Short mmCIF file of C-alpha atoms in Angstrom, two decimals:
data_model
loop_
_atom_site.label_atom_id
_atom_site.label_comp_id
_atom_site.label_asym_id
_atom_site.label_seq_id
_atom_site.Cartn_x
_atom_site.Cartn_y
_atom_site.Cartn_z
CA UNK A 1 201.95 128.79 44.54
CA UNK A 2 201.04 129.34 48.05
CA UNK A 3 198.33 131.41 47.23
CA UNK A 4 196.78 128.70 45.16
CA UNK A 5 197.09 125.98 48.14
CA UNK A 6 195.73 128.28 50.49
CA UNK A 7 192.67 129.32 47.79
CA UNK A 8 192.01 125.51 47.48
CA UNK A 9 192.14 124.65 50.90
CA UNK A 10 189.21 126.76 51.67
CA UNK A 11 187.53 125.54 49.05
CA UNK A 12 187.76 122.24 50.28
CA UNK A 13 186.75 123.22 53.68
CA UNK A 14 182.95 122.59 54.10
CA UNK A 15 183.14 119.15 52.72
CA UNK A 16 186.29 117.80 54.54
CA UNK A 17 184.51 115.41 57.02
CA UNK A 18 180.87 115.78 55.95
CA UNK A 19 178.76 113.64 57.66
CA UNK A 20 174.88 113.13 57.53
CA UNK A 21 173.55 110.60 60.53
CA UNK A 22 170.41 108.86 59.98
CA UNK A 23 167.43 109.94 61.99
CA UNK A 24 165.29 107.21 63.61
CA UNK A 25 161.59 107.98 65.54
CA UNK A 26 161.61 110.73 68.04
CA UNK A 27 159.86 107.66 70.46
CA UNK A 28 158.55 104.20 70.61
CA UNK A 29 155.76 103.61 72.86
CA UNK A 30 156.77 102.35 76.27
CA UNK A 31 153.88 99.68 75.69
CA UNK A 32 151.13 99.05 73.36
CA UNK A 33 147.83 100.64 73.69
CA UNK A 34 145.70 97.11 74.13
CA UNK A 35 145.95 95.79 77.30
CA UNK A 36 149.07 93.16 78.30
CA UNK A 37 148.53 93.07 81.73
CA UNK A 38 146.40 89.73 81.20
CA UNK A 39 147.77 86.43 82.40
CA UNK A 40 147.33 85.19 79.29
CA UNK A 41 150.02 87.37 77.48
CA UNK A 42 153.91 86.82 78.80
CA UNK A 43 155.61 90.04 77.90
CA UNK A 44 159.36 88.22 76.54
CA UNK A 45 162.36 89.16 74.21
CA UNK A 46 162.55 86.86 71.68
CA UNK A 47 159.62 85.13 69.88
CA UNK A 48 161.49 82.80 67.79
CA UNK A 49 160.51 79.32 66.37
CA UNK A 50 156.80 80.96 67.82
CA UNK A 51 154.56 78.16 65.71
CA UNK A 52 155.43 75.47 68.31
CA UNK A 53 152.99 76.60 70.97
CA UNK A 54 150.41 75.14 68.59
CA UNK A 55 151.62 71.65 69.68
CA UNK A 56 150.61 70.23 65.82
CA UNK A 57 153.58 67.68 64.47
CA UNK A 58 151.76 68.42 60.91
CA UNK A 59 152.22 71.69 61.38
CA UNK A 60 156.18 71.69 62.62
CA UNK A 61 156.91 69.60 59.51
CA UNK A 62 155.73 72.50 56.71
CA UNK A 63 157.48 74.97 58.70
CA UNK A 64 160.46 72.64 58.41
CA UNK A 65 160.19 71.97 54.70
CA UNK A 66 159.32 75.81 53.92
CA UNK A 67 162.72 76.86 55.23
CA UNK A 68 164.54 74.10 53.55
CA UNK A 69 162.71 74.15 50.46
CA UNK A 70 161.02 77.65 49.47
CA UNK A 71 161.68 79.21 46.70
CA UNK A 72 161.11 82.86 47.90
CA UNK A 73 163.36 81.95 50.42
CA UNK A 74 165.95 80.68 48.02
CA UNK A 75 165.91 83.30 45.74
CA UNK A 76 166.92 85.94 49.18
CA UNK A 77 169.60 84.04 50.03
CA UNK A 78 170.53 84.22 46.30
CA UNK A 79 170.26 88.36 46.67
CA UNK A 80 172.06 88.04 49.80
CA UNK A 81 175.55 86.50 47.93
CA UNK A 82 174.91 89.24 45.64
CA UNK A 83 175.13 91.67 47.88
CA UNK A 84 178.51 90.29 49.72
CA UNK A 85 180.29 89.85 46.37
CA UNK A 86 178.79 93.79 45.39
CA UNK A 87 180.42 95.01 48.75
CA UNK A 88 183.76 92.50 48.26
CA UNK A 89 184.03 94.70 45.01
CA UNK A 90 183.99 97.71 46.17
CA UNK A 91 186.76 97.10 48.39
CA UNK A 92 189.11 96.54 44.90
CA UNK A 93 188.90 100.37 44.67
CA UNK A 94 191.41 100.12 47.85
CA UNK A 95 193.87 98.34 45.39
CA UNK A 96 196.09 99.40 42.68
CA UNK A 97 195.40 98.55 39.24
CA UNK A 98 198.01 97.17 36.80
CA UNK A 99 197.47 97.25 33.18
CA UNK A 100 199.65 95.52 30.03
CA UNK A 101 199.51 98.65 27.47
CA UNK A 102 200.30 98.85 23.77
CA UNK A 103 199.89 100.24 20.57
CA UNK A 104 200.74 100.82 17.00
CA UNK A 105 200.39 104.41 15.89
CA UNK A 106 200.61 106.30 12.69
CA UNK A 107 201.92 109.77 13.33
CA UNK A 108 203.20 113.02 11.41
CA UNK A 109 205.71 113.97 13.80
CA UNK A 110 208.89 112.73 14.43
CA UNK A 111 209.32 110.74 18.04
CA UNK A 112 212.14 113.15 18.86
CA UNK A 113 213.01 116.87 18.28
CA UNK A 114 216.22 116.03 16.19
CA UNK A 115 213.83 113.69 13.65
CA UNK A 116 213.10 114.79 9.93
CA UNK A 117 210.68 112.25 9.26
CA UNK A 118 207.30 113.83 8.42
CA UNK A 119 205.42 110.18 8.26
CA UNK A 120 206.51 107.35 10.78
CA UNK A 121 205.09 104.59 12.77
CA UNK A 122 204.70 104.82 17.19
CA UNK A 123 204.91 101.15 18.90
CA UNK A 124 204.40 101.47 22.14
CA UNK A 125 204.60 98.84 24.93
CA UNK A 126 204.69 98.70 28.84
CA UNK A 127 202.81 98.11 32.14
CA UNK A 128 200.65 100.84 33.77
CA UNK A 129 199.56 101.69 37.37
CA UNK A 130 197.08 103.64 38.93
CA UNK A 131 196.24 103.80 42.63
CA UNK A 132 194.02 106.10 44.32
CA UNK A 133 194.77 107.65 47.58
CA UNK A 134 191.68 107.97 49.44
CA UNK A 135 191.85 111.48 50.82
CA UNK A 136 188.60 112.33 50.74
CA UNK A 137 186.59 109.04 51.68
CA UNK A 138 184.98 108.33 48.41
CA UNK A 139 186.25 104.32 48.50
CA UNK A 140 185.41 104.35 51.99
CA UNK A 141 182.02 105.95 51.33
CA UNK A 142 181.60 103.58 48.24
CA UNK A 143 182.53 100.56 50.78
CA UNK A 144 179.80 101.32 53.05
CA UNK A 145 177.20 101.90 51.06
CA UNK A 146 177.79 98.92 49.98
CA UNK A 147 178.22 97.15 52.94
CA UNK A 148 174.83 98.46 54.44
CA UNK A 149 173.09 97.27 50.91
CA UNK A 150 174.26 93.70 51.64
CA UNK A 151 173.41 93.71 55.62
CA UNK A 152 169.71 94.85 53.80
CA UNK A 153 169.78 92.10 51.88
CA UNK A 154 170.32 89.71 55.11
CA UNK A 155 167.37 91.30 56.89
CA UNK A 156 165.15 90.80 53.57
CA UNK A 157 166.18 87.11 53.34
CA UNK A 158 164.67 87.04 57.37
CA UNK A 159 161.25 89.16 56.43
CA UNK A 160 160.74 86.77 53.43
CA UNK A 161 161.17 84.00 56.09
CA UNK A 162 159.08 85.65 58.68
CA UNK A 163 156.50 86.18 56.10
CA UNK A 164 156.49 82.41 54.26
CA UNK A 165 156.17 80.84 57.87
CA UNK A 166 153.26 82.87 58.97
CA UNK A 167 151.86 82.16 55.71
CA UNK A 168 152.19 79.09 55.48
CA UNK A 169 150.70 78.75 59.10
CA UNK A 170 147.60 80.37 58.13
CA UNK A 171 146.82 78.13 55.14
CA UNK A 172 147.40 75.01 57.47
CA UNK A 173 144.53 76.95 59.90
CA UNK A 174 142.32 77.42 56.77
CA UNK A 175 142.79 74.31 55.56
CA UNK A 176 141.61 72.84 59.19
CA UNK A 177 139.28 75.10 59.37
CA UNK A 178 137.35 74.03 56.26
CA UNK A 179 137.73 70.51 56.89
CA UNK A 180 135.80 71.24 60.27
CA UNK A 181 133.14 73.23 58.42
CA UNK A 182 132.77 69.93 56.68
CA UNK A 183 132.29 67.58 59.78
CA UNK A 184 129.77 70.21 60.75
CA UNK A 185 127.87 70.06 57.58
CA UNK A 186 127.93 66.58 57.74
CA UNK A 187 126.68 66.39 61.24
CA UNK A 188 124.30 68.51 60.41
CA UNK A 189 122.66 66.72 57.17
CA UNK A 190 122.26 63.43 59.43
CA UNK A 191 119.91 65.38 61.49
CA UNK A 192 118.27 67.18 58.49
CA UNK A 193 117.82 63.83 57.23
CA UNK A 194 115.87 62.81 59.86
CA UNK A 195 113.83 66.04 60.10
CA UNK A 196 112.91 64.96 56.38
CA UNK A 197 112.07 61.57 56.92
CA UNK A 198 109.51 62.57 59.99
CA UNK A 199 108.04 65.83 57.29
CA UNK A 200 107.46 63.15 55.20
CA UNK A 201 105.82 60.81 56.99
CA UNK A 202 103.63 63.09 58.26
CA UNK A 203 102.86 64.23 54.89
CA UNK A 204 102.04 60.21 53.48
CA UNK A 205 100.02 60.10 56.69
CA UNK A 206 98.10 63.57 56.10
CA UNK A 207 98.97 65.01 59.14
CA UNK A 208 100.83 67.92 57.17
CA UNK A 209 101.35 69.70 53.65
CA UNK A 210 103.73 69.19 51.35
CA UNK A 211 105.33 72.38 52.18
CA UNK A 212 106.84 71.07 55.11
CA UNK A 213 108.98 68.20 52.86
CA UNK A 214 109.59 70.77 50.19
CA UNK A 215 111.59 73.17 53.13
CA UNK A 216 113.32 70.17 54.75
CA UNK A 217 114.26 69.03 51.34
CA UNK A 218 115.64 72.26 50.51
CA UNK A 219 117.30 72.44 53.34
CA UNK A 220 118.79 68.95 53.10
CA UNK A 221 120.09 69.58 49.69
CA UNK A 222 121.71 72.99 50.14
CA UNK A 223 123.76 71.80 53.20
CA UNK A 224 124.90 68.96 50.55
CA UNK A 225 125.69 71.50 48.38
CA UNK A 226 127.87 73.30 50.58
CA UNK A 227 130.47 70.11 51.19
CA UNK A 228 131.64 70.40 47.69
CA UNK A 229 132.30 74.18 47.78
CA UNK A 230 134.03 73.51 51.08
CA UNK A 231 135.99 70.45 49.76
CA UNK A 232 137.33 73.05 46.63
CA UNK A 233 138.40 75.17 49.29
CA UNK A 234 140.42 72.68 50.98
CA UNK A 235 142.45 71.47 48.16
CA UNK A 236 143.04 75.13 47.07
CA UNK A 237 144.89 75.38 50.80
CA UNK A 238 146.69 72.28 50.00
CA UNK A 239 147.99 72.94 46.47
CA UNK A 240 148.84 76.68 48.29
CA UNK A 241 150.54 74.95 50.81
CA UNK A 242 152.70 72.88 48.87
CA UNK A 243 153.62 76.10 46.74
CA UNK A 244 154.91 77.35 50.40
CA UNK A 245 157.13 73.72 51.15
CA UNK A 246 158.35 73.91 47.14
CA UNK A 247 157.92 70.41 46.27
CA UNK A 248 154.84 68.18 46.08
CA UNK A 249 155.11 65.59 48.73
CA UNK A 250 152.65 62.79 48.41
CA UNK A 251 152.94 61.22 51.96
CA UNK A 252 152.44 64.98 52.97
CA UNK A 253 149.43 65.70 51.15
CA UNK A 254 147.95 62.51 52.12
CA UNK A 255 148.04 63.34 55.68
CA UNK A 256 146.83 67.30 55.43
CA UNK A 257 143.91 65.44 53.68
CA UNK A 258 143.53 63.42 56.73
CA UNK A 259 140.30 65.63 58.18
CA UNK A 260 141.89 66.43 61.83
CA UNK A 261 140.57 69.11 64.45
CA UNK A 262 141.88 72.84 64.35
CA UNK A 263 145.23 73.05 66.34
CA UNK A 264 144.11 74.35 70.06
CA UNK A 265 144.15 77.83 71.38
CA UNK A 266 147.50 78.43 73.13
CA UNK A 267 146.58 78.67 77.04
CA UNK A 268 149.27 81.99 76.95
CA UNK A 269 150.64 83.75 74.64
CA UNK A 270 153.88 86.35 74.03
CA UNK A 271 154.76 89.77 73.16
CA UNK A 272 157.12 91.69 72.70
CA UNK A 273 157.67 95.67 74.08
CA UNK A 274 157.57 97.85 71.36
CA UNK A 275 160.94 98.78 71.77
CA UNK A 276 162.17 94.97 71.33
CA UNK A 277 159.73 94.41 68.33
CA UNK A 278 161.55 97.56 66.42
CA UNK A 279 165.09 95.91 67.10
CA UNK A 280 164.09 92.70 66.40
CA UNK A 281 161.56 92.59 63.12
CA UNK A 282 163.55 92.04 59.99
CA UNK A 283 161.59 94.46 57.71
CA UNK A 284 162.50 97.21 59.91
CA UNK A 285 165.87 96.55 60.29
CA UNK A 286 165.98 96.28 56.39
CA UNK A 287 164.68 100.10 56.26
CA UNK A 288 167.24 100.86 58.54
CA UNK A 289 170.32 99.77 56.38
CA UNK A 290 168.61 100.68 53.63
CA UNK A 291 168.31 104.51 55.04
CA UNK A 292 172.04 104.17 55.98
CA UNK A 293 173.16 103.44 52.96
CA UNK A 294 171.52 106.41 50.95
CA UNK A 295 173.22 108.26 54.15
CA UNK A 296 176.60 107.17 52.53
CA UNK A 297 175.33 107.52 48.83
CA UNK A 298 174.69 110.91 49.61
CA UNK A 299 178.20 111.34 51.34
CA UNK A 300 179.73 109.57 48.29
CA UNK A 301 177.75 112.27 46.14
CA UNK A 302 179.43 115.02 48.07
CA UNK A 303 182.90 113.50 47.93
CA UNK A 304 182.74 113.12 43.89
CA UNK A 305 182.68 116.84 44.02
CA UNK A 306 186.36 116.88 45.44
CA UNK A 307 189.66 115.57 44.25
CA UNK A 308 191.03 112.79 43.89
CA UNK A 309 195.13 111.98 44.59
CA UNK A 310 196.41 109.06 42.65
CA UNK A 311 199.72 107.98 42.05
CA UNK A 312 200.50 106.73 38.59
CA UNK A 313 203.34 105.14 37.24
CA UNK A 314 204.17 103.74 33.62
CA UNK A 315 207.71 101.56 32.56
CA UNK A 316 207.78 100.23 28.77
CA UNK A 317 209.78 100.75 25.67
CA UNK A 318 209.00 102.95 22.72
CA UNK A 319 210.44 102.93 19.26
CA UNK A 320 209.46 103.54 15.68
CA UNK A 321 211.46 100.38 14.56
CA UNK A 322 208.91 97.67 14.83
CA UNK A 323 211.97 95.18 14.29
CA UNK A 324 214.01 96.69 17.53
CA UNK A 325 211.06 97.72 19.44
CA UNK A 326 212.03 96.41 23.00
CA UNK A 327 215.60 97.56 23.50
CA UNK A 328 217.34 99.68 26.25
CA UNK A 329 217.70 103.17 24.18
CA UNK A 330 214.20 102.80 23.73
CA UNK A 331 213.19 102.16 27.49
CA UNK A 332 210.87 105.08 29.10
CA UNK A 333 209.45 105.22 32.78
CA UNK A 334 207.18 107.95 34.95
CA UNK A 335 205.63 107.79 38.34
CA UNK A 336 204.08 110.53 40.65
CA UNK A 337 200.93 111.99 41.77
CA UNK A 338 198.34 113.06 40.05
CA UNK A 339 195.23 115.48 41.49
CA UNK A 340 192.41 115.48 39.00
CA UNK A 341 189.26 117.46 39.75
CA UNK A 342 186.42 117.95 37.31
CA UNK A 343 185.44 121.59 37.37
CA UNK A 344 182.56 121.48 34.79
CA UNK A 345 180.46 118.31 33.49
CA UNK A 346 176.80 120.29 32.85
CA UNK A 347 176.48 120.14 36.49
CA UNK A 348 176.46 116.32 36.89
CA UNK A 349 177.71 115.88 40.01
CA UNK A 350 175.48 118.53 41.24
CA UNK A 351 172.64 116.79 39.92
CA UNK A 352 173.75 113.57 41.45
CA UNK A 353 174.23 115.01 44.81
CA UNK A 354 170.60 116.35 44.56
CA UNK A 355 168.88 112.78 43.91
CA UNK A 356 171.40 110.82 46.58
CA UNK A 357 169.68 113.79 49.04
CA UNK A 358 166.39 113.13 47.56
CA UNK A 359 166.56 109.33 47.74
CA UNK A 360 168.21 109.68 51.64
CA UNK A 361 165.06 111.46 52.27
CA UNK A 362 162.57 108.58 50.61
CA UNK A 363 164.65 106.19 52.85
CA UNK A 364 164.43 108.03 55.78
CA UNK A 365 160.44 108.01 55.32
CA UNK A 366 160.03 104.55 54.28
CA UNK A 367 161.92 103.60 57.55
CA UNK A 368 159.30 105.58 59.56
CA UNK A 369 156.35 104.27 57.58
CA UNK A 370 157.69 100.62 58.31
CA UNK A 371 157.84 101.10 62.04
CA UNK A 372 154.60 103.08 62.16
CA UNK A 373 153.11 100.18 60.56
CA UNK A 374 154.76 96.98 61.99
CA UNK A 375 153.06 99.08 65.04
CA UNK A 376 149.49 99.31 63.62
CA UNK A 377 150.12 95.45 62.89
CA UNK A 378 151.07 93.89 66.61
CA UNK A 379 148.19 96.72 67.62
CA UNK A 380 145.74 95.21 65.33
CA UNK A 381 146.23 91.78 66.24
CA UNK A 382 146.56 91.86 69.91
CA UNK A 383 142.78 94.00 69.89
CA UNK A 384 141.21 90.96 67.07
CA UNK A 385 142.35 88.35 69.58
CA UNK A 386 141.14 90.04 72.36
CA UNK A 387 137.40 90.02 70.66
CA UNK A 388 137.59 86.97 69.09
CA UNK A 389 138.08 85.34 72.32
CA UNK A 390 135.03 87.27 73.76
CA UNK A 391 133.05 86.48 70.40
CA UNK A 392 134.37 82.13 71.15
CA UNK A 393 132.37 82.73 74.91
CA UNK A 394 129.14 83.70 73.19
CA UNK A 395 129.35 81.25 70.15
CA UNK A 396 129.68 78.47 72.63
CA UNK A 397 126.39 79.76 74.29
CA UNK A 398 124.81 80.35 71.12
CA UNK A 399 125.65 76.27 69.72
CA UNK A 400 124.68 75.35 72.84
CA UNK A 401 121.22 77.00 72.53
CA UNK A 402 120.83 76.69 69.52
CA UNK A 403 121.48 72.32 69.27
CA UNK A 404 118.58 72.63 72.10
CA UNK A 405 116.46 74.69 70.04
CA UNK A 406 116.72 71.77 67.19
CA UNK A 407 115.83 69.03 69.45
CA UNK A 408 113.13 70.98 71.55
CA UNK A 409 111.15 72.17 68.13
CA UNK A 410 111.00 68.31 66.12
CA UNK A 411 109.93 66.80 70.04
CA UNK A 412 106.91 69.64 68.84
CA UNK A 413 106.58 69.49 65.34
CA UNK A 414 106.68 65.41 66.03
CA UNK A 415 103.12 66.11 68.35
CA UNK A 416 102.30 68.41 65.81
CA UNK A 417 102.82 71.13 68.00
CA UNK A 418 103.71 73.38 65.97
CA UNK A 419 104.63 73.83 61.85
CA UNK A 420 107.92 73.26 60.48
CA UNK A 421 108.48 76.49 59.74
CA UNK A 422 110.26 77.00 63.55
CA UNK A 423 112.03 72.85 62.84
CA UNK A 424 114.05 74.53 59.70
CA UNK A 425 114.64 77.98 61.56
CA UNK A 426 116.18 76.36 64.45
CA UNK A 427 118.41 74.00 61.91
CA UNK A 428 118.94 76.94 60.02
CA UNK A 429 120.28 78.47 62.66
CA UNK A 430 122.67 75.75 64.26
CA UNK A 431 124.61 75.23 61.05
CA UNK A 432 125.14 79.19 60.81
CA UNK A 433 126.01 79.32 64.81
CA UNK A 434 128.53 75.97 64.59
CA UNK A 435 130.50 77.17 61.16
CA UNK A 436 130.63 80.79 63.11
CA UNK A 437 132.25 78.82 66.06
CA UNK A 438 134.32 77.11 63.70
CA UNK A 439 135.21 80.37 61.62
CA UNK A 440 136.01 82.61 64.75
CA UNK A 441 138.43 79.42 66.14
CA UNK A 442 139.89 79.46 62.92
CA UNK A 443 140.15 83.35 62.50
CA UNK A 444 141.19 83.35 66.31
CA UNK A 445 144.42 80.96 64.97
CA UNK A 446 144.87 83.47 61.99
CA UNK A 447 145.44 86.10 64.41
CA UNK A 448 147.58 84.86 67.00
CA UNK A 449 149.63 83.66 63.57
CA UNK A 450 149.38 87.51 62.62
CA UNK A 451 150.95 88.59 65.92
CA UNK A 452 153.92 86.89 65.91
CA UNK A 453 154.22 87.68 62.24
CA UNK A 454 153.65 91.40 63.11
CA UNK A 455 156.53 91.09 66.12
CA UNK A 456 159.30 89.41 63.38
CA UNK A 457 158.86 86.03 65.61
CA UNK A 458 161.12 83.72 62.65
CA UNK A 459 162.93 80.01 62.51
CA UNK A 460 165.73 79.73 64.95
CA UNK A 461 167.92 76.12 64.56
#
């Protein structure tokens, strides 16, 4: 018998106390490759409730209603009680179970030694018990796995915030931005218009061709042309938006229809270190538990390969008398341990330990790839807003030029200076210039939105 113990022990040896830690990035970057030195970006640690610095009352009230009332968001919080009542059930395996037992059996062989009968009827009746005793860890390892699923699901409820508010932010900026595109086009026909009337009264007066009403009529009528396309656009952002705030608020929509100026360029704006942004953004802290848990999956797979130490118990009566089943004579009890280990099942549990390895491994590079990127992302936007503010310097020069342009060439073509061939390339030009002013604001907005996205900035009460 001691031989057998001591042949088991060693067996059990290499996975008494197995253990396999997750591995994280070798390094972060002390600080991002763009430069932060600028007084314009305030290195901080937390960039909550971020969509403020925009100063827009509109704009505070989405956010408001899109945590309140979004669906995405609901349906997280949904996955998130999941989760807690998957990991509350785990923890029954701590627990005995109880069970009522019986049964009615037709048997060839007497219930006792000293019985003749060749045919008789079993009834059998009683309570059961079964507890495991947790040697090995697999309850423990089953608990938290489970309880790193459900702090995964917490962290997915915050990305699917952090991800409705920026977007929800951005179709606001679009939707400003297209109703600005508007005011320009309609700035723009007024003067058309009147660079049409003077083509065509010097065309009734002789002074020039038809041509030159033909181009400013064009011209005229494309610009028109463009409102409606523009106005398609902007209740497209609306309807979005409203998909965002999950209801359809009439007083709401009446006031994003309200044409109102794009929300101003923050004078500063925040970051994070990289460091902060990896302990902070949701997504990556989702990878994280999700990598831990396939850690314990994969310890769980190694502890089904050892034993498991129960104790087991049964008290109940058992008779072949249906009419004096429950009496004393009849009264039968057991309880001790029981060690059950599974030798042979086609190499199941070898299999399974395999794929919780495998699927540790998948973790363990989706949790890279997640910080890699969330690092491409603040990159990425911190570099666009950089241009695009450089690009907002020379737009402003190039409107400004170009508005003189306008003015300077009909003062000509009105002394019949020139053709007006340069009156419709200098028009032509201004609309492009002021919707590229417009766009780049806009697009300006859509990035600094992007890079507190991209640093998990999220809704704080």
């Amino acid at each position: 018998m001691k031989k057998i113990i001591y042949f088991l022990s060693l067996l059990l040896i290499p996975f008494v106390g197995y253990s396999q830690k997750a591995h994280s990035l070798d390094s972060i970057p002390e600080s991002w490759n763009v430069e932060t030195n600028d007084s314009t970006l305030a290195i901080v640690e937390n960039v909550a409730n971020w969509w403020k610095i925009f100063n827009d009352p509109i704009l505070n009230e989405l956010v408001n209603k899109a945590v309140d009332n979004n669906l995405n968001i609901k349906v997280a919080v949904q996955r998130i009680e999941q989760g807690r009542l998957i990991h509350k059930q785990s923890q029954a395996a701590y627990y005995p179970s109880v069970a009522l037992n019986a049964s009615a059996n037709f048997s060839n062989v007497g219930i006792s030694p000293t019985d003749n009968t060749d045919n008789t009827m079993i009834y059998n009746t009683g309570v059961s018990m079964y507890w495991e005793i947790d040697v090995f860890g697999r309850i423990r390892k089953g608990v938290k796995a489970a309880n790193y699923s459900y702090k995964q699901a917490q962290e997915d409820m915050k990305s699917v915030m952090v991800s409705v508010l920026g977007e929800v932010s951005s179709a606001y900026v679009r939707l400003r931005m297209y109703q600005n595109q508007i005011i320009v086009a309609e700035s723009n026909i007024k003067a058309q218009l009147k660079a049409l009337d003077l083509a065509r009264d010097r065309f009734q007066s002789g002074l020039t061709s038809k041509l030159d009403v033909l181009q400013a009529e064009a011209m005229y009528a494309s610009t028109n042309a463009s409102i409606h396309t523009l106005n398609a656009q902007v209740i497209a952002e609306v309807n979005l938006i409203q998909v965002f705030i999950g209801e359809y608020p009439e007083r709401l929509k009446i006031a994003l229809l309200d044409v109102k100026e794009l929300p101003g360029v923050p004078v500063q704006l925040q970051t994070l270190l990289p460091v902060d942004m990896v302990r902070q953004r949701p997504d990556i802290k989702s990878a994280e538990n999700g990598l831990m848990a396939m850690v314990a999956n994969e310890e769980l797979a190694n502890a089904e390969l050892l034993p498991t130490l129960a104790i087991q118990g049964n008290v109940g009566f058992v008779s072949n008398d249906a009419s004096d089943w429950i009496n004393s004579d009849g009264l039968a009890y057991y309880v001790g341990p029981k060690l059950s280990w599974n030798l042979f099942s086609g190499l199941y549990e070898k299999r399974n330990k395999q794929i919780a390895k495998v699927e540790m491994q998948q973790a363990q590079l989706n949790y890279q790839n997640t910080v890699l990127t969330a690092m491409k992302e603040v990159e990425n936007s911190l570099s666009n807003i950089k241009e695009l503010k450089g690009a907002m310097t020379w737009l402003d020069q190039t409107v400004s030029a170009s508005e003189e342009s306008v003015n300077l060439s009909i003062d000509q073509y009105q002394q019949g200076i020139i053709d007006y061939q340069p009156v419709l390339n200098s028009q032509q030009s201004l609309l492009l210039a002021q919707n590229e002013q417009v766009q780049t604001k806009g697009n300006l907005l859509g990035q600094i939105i992007a890079l507190y996205q991209s640093l998990g900035g999220n809704w704080v009460e």
